[in-house]
Coordinates of C-alpha atoms in Angstrom, one line a residue:
X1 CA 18.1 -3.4 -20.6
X2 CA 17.8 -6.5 -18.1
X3 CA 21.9 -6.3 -17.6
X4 CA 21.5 -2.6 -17.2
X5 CA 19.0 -2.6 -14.2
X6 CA 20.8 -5.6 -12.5
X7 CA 24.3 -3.6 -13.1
X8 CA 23.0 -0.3 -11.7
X9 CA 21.1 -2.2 -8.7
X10 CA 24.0 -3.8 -7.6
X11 CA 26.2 -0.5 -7.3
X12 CA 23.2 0.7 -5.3
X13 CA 23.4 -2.3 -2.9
X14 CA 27.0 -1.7 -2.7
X15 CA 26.8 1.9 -2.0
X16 CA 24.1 1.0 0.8
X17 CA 26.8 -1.3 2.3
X18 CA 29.5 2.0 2.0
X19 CA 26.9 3.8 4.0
X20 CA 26.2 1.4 6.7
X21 CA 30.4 1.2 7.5
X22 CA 29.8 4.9 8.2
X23 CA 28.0 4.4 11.6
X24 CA 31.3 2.1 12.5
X25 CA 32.9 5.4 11.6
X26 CA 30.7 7.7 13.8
X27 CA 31.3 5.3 16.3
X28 CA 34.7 5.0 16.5
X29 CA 35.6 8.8 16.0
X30 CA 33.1 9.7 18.9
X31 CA 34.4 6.8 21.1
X32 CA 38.2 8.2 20.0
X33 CA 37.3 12.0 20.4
X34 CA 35.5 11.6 24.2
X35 CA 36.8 10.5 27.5
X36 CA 37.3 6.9 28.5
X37 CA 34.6 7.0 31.4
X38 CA 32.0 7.2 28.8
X39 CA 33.1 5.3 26.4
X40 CA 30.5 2.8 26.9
X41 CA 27.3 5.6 26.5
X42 CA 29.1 6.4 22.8
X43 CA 29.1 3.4 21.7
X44 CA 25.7 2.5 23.0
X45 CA 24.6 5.4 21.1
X46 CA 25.4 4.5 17.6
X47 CA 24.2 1.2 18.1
X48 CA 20.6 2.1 18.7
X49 CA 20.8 5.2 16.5
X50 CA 20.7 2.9 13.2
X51 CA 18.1 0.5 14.6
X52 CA 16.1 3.6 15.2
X53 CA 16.8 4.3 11.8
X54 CA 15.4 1.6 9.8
X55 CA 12.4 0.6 12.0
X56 CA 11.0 4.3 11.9
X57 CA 12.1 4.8 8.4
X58 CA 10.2 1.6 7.4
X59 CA 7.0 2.5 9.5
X60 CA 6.8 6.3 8.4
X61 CA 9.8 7.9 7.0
X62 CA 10.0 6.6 3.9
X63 CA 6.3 7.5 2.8
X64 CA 7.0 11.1 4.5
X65 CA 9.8 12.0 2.3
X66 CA 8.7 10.0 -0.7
X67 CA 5.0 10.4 -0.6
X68 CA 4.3 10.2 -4.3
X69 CA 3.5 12.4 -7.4
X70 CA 0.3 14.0 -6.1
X71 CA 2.4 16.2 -3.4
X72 CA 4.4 17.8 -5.9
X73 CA 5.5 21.4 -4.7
X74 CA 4.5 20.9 -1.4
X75 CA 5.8 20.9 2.1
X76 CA 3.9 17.8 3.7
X77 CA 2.9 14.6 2.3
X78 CA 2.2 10.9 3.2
X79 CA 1.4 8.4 1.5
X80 CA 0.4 5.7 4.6
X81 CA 2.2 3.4 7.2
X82 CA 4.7 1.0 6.4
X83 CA 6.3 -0.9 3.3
X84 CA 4.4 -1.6 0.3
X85 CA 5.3 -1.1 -3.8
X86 CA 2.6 0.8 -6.1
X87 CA -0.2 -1.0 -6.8
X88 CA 0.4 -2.1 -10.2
X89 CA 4.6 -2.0 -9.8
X90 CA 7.1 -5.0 -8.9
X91 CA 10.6 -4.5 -8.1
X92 CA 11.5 -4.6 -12.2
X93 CA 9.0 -2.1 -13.5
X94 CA 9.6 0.3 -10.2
X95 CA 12.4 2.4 -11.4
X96 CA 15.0 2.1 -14.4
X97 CA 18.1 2.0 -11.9
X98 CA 16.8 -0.2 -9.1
X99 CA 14.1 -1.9 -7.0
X100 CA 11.9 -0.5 -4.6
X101 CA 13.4 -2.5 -1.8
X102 CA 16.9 -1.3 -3.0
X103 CA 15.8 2.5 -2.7
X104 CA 13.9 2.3 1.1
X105 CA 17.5 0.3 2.4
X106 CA 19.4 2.6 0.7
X107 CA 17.5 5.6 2.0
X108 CA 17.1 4.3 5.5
X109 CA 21.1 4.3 6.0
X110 CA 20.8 8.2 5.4
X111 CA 18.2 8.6 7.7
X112 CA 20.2 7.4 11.1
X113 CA 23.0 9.9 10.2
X114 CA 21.3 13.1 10.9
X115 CA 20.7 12.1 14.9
X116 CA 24.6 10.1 14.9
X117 CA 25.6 13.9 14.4
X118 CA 23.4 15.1 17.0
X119 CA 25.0 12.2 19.9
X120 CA 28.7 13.5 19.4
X121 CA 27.5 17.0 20.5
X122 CA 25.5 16.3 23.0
X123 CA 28.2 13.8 24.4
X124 CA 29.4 13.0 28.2
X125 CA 26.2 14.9 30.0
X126 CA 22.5 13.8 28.4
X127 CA 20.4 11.5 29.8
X128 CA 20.2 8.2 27.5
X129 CA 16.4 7.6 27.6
X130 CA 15.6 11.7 26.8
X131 CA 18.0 11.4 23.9
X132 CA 16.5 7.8 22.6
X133 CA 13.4 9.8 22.7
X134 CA 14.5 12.7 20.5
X135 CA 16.2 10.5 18.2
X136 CA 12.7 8.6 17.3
X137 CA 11.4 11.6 16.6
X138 CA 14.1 13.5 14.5
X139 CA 14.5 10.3 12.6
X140 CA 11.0 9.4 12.0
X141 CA 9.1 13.2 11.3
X142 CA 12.2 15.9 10.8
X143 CA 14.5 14.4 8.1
X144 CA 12.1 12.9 6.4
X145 CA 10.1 16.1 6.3
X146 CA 13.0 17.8 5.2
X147 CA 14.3 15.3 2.4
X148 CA 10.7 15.3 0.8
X149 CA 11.5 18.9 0.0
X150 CA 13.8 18.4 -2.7
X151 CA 14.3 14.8 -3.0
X152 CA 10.6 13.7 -2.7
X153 CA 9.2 16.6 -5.1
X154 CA 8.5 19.6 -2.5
X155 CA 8.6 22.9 -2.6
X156 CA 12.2 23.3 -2.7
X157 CA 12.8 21.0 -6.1
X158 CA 10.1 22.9 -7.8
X159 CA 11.5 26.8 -7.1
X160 CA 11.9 28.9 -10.6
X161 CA 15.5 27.5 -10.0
X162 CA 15.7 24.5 -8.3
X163 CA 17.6 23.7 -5.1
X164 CA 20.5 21.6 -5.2
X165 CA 22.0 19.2 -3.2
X166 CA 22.6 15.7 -4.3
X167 CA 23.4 13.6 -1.4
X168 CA 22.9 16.0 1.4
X169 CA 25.0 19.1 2.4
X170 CA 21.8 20.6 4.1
X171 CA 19.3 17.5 3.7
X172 CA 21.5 15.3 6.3
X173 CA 24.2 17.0 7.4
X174 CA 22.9 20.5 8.2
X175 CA 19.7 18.7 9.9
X176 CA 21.9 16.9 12.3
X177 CA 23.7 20.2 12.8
X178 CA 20.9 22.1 13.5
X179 CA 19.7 19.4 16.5
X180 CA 23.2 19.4 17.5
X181 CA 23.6 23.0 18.2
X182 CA 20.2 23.3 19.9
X183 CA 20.9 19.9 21.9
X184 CA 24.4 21.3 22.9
X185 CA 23.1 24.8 23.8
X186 CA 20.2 23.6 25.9
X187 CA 22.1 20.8 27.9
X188 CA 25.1 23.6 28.2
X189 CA 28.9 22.2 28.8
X190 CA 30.7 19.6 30.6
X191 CA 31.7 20.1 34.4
X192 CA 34.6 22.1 34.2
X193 CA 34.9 23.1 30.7
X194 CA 35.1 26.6 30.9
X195 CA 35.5 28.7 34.2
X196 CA 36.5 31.7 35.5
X197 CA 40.5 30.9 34.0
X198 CA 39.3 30.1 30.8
X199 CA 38.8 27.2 29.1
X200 CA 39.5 23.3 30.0
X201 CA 41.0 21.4 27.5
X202 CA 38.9 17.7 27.5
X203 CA 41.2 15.7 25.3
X204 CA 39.8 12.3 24.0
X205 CA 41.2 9.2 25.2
X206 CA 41.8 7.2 22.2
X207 CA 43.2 9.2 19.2
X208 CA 44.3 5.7 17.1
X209 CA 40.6 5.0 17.3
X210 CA 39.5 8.5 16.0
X211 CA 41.5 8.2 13.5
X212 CA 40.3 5.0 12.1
X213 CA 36.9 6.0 12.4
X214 CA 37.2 9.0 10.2
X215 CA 39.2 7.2 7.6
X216 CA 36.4 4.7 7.9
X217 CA 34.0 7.6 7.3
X218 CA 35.7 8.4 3.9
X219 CA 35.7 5.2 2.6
X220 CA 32.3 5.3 3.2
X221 CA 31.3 8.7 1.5
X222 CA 32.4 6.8 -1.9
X223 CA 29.0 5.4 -1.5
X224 CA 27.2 8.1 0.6
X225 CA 27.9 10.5 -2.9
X226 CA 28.6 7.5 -5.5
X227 CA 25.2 5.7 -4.6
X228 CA 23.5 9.1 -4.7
X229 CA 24.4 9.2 -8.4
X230 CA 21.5 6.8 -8.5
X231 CA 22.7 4.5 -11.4
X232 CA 26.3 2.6 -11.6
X233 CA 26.3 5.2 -14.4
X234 CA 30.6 5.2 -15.2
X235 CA 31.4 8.1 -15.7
X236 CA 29.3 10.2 -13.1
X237 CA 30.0 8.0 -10.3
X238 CA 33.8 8.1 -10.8
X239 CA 33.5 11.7 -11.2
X240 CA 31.8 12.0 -7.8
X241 CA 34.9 9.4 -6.3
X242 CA 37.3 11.7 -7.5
X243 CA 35.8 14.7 -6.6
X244 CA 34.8 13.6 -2.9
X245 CA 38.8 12.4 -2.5
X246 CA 39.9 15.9 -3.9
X247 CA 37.7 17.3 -1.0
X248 CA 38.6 15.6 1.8
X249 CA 42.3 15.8 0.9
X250 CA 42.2 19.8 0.6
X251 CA 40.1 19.9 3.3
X252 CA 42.9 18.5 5.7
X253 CA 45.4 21.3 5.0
X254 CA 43.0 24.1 4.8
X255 CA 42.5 22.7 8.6
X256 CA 46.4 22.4 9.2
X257 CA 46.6 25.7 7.9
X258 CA 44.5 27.5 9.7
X259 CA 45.2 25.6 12.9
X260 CA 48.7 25.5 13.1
X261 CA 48.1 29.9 12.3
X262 CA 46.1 30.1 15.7
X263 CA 48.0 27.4 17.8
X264 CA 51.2 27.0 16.2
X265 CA 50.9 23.2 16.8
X266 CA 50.3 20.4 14.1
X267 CA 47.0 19.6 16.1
X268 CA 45.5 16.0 14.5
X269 CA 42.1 16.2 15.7
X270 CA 41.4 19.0 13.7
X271 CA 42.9 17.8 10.6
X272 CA 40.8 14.7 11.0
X273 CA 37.9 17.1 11.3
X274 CA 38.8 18.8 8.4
X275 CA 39.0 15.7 6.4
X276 CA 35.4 15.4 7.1
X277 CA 34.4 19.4 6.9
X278 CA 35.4 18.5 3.2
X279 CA 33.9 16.0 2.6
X280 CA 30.3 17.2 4.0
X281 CA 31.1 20.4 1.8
X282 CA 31.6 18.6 -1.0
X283 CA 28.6 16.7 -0.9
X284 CA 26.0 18.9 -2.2
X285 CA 27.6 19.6 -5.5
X286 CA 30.0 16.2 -6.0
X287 CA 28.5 16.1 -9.2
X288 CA 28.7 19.5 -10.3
X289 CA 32.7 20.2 -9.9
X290 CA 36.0 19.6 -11.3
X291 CA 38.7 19.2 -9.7
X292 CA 40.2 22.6 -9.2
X293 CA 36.5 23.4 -7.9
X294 CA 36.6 20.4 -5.5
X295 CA 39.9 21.3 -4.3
X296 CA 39.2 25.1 -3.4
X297 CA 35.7 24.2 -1.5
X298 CA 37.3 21.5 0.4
X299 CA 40.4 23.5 1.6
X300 CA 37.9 26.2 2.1
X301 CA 35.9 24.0 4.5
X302 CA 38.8 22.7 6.3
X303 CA 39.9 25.9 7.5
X304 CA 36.0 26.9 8.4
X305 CA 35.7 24.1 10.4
X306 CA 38.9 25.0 12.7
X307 CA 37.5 29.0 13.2
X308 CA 34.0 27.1 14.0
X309 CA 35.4 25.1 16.7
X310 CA 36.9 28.6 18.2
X311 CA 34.2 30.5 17.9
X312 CA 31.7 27.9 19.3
X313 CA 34.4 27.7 22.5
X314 CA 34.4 31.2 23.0
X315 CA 30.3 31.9 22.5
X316 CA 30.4 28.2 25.4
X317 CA 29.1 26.2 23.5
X318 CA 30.6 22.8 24.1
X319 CA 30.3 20.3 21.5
X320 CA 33.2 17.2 22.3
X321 CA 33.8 16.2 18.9
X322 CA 33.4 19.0 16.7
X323 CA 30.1 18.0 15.2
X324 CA 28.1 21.4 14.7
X325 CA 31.6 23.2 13.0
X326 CA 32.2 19.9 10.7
X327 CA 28.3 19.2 9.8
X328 CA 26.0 22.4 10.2
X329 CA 29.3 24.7 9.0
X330 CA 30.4 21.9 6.4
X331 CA 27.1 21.2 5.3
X332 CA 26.3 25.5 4.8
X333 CA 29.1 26.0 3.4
X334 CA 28.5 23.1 0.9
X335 CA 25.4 23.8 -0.2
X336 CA 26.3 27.6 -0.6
X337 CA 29.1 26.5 -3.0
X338 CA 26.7 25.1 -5.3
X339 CA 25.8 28.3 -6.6
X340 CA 29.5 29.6 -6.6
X341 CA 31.5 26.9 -8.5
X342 CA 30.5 24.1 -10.7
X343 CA 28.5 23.3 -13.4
X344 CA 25.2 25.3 -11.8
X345 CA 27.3 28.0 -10.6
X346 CA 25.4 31.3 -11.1
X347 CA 23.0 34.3 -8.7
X348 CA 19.7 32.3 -9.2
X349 CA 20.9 29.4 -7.7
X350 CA 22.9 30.7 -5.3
X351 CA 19.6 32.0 -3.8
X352 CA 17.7 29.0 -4.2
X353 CA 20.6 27.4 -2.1
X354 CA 20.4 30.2 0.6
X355 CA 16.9 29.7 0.7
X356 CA 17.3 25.8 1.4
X357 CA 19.8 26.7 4.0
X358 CA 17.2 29.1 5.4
X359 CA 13.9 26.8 5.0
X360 CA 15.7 23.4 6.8
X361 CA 17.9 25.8 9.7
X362 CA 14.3 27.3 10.9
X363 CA 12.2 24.2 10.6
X364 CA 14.9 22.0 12.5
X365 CA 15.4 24.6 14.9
X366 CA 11.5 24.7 16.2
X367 CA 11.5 21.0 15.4
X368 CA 14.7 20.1 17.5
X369 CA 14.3 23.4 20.2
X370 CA 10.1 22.4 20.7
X371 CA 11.2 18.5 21.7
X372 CA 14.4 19.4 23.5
X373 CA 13.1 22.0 25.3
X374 CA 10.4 20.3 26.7
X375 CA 12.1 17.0 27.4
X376 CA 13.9 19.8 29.6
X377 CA 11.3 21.0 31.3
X378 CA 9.6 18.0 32.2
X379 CA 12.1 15.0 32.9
X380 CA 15.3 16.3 32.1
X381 CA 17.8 15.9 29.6
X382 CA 21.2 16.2 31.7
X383 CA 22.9 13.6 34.1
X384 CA 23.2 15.4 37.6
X385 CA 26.6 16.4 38.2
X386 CA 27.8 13.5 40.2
X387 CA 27.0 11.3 37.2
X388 CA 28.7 13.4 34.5
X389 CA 32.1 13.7 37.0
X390 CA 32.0 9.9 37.9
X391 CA 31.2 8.7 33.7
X392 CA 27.9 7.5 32.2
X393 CA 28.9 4.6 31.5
X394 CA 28.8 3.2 35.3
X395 CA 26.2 5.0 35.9
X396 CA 23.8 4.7 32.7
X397 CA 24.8 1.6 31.9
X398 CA 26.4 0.0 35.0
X399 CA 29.7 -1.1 32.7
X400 CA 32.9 0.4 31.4
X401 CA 34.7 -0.1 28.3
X402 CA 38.1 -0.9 29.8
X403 CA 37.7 -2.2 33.1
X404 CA 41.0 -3.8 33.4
X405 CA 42.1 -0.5 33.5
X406 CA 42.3 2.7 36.4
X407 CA 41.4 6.0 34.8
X408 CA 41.6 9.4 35.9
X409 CA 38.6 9.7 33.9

């Protein structure tokens, strides 16, 4: 039993690690995907996001979404400030798969993803200390809030038929989309993005480093839906490997498809985004599918992801690296597919998914819209115009990322 519980802890350290690489990933794909004058901003950005991360998570969003047996069914719980096991529990009686410690880091490389999302759509024209600010709060109150619906006992994990989503379709990637379609609508777009001609093409600077950072972000969704098997369990957690490849793989040519129907052009940046569109669909149900399954909901998601990024163009919403059509989309889509294919596949739970969809988009929507909205109204959430056309990076940060080199950027 002793081998067990060291075996299955150690898979969940190593998944933890798998995570962590991820914000490398968000890093380098937002960096890749943005122009070179704010280079700088992006990458300040991810850095803080994950400290944010584990010092809120630590001080109240771990006892927020996991605040103990007594709030079972509910929509709110807390069980106090800070770190601490059960009284009564040490890290080998805690749970049969792993130690309390293990669980909070595990969870707390989860928790910085939802507002790493939000940064990529909001990139090139916030204001740093306004979206710091949001950030605390979406890490510390909304996600937790919204994970302790299924995943610490709420309402959601207790309907007639339970929701489903095992590492996070809607619970992480659907929250981030949410803020990052309200963040993007309220800042509105980029100088010169669309204008009376149409729209402005703002290429990235750096496609070599977008590319790495998606393939960075695959490798680490072998631990974001392997570690969320919660045991080093073999056959379920090589199920899940295979399944999340299958994804991301179909998911890139449902995106060529689609793309190179509207454009006629074999366009990578939304392959790369269709890479991830399947693999945030595939999230919510890695478990539950086969192969075939995998296969059609990734390619599925590929292709939504390119009509998102058109439609959220034409409705002028400008988000630089795709991240509402590839998370909030991806992540709808994902959780939707539970109760179409797989193992749970079936009416009843297709509702229960629609009404996760439904419960998480309205509460991160007045969560997200209250905070943004009056960061707005009071000190501002956009870099005046000068700023934006010069870079925030020489003007936010008083640096650039490549200053050996002119840029008409």
């Amino acid at each position: 039993m002793q081998e067990l519980f060291t075996v299955n802890n150690l898979w969940m350290m190593m998944a933890t690690i798998l995570v962590f690489i991820m914000h490398l990933g968000f890093a380098s794909l937002e960096a890749g995907l943005t122009r070179a004058k704010n280079t700088v901003n992006i990458l300040f950005k991810n850095t803080i996001i994950p400290a944010i991360g584990l010092l809120t998570y630590a001080l109240v969003g771990f006892n927020l979404m996991y605040p103990g047996a007594g709030f079972e069914g509910s929509i709110f719980g807390f069980a106090g400030f800070g770190l601490s096991l059960p009284e009564g529990w040490d890290s080998s009686n805690y749970n049969i798969g792993y130690t309390y410690y293990t669980d909070f880091i595990f969870q707390a490389m989860f928790a910085a993803t939802a507002a790493t999302i939000v940064s990529g759509a909001v990139a090139e024209r916030i204001k740093l200390g306004p979206f710091i600010f949001f950030s605390i709060l979406y890490v510390a109150i909304c996600y937790p809030i919204v994970g302790m619906w299924k995943w610490g006992g709420g309402f959601l994990n207790t309907l007639d038929t339970p929701f489903y989503d095992l590492a996070g379709s809607t619970i992480v990637h659907s929250v981030g989309g949410w803020g990052a379609l309200i963040g993007a609508s309220l800042l509105g777009p980029r100088v010169g993005k669309y204008t009376e001609k149409g729209m402005s093409a703002m290429p990235g600077h750096n496609l070599p480093l977008a590319t790495f950072g998606v393939f960075l972000l695959w490798f680490g969704w072998f631990g974001f839906n392997g570690g969320s098997v919660l045991s080093a369990d073999p056959g379920a957690v090589s199920k899940v490997f295979v399944t999340t490849s299958i994804a991301a793989a179909s998911g890139a040519f449902g995106a060529l498809l689609i793309s190179y129907l509207l454009f006629k052009s074999y366009d990578i940046t939304m392959v790369l985004n269709g890479i991830l569109g399947g693999l945030v669909g595939i999230t919510a149900g890695a478990d539950q599918m086969g192969v075939g399954e995998s296969s059609i909901i990734g390619f599925i998601a590929g292709g939504l992801i390119v009509l998102a990024v058109v439609f959220f163009d034409k409705v002028k919403v400008d988000d630089p690296v795709g991240a509402i059509s590839v998370h909030l989309v991806g992540g709808i889509w994902g959780t939707l597919a539970v109760g179409i294919f797989g193992d749970l596949a079936g009416w009843d739970q297709f509702l229960s998914q629609l009404t996760g969809v439904g419960a998480v988009g309205l509460f991160c929507v007045l969560f997200s819209g209250l905070i943004l909205y009056t960061l707005k109204r009071t000190v501002g959430i956009r870099v005046d115009q000068r700023e934006e056309v010069e870079g925030l990076d020489i003007n936010e940060h008083g640096m650039r990322a490549y200053p050996d080199f002119a840029s008409k950027d």
